[in-house]
Amino acid sequence: MLQSTHNALCHACIHESCMTAARSTLSKRNCSVGNVNAHSTVPVPTECRTRWLSSDDPGGEGDVESIPQLLQKFPGQVCRNPISIAAQTEYGIAAEHTGDTYLSYDVMFGFVCINSEQRSGQCKNYQVMLTCPSDFCQGCRTRWFDMDNPTGRGDYETVLQLQRMHHGEICSQPIGIEAITVSGTPAMETGDTFLVYDATHGFACVNGQQRGGLCQDYQVRFTCPLHFCRQNPQSK
């Protein structure tokens, strides 16, 4: 598995360069340009986020959460050209706080942790979330929801609470989530930091974590499987 992972890393290309993986370094090589789409204009918001996904575990040689592997295991739930990637353990600890080292942690290939490279001899069990271009989430979208405002502790637009409040309007397992302010500014352009922003749990902004001491007022919408829109005409 390790050799095939190294080979796949070597052939993971983006724009006009690809990266060859080695245990200690990554060196650039020229490669042919794949299917890279250039967009002169992008609708607002410019991105959406997936669920937390796990296609592997640290059994065997390690935990490999590669983009090709995720695409195969979760068809329709993973974009082919992610903007960014985040990794955390199954218990929600960010990868960078685990003490593990990684063979790969980027959008070109995905996330790879090799057991033999860890002091403990074992990687944690990881899951990843991708930030995708907005067009990935255009298939079946809900309307915008604004359940909360930033008074009190902050602005909480969580999946479970929204599903309870708007029964039947949100699918049981959203594929993607987008967040903007009520005035239309994409969440990632506000300067706020977020406790939660993913399609698994929803969105949460805590006032105490902001430099100004107050979150902006946000609204969210979700991307659902296509069959959900066929059954719920109010979604599009």
Short mmCIF file of N, CA and C in Angstrom, two decimals, residues 71 74-78 136 175:
data_model
loop_
_atom_site.label_atom_id
_atom_site.label_comp_id
_atom_site.label_asym_id
_atom_site.label_seq_id
_atom_site.Cartn_x
_atom_site.Cartn_y
_atom_site.Cartn_z
N LEU A 71 -13.05 10.06 -3.34
CA LEU A 71 -13.97 10.14 -4.47
C LEU A 71 -14.63 8.80 -4.75
N PHE A 74 -16.97 7.89 -1.49
CA PHE A 74 -18.09 8.80 -1.25
C PHE A 74 -18.48 9.52 -2.54
N PRO A 75 -19.02 8.79 -3.51
CA PRO A 75 -19.38 9.42 -4.79
C PRO A 75 -20.41 10.53 -4.60
N GLY A 76 -20.15 11.67 -5.24
CA GLY A 76 -21.05 12.80 -5.15
C GLY A 76 -20.87 13.66 -3.92
N GLN A 77 -20.00 13.24 -2.99
CA GLN A 77 -19.81 13.99 -1.75
C GLN A 77 -18.44 14.65 -1.66
N VAL A 78 -17.61 14.46 -2.68
CA VAL A 78 -16.24 14.96 -2.67
C VAL A 78 -15.95 15.68 -3.99
N PHE A 136 -19.46 23.13 -6.83
CA PHE A 136 -19.63 21.74 -6.39
C PHE A 136 -20.95 21.57 -5.66
N ILE A 175 -24.53 17.13 2.17
CA ILE A 175 -23.26 16.91 1.49
C ILE A 175 -22.34 18.11 1.66
#
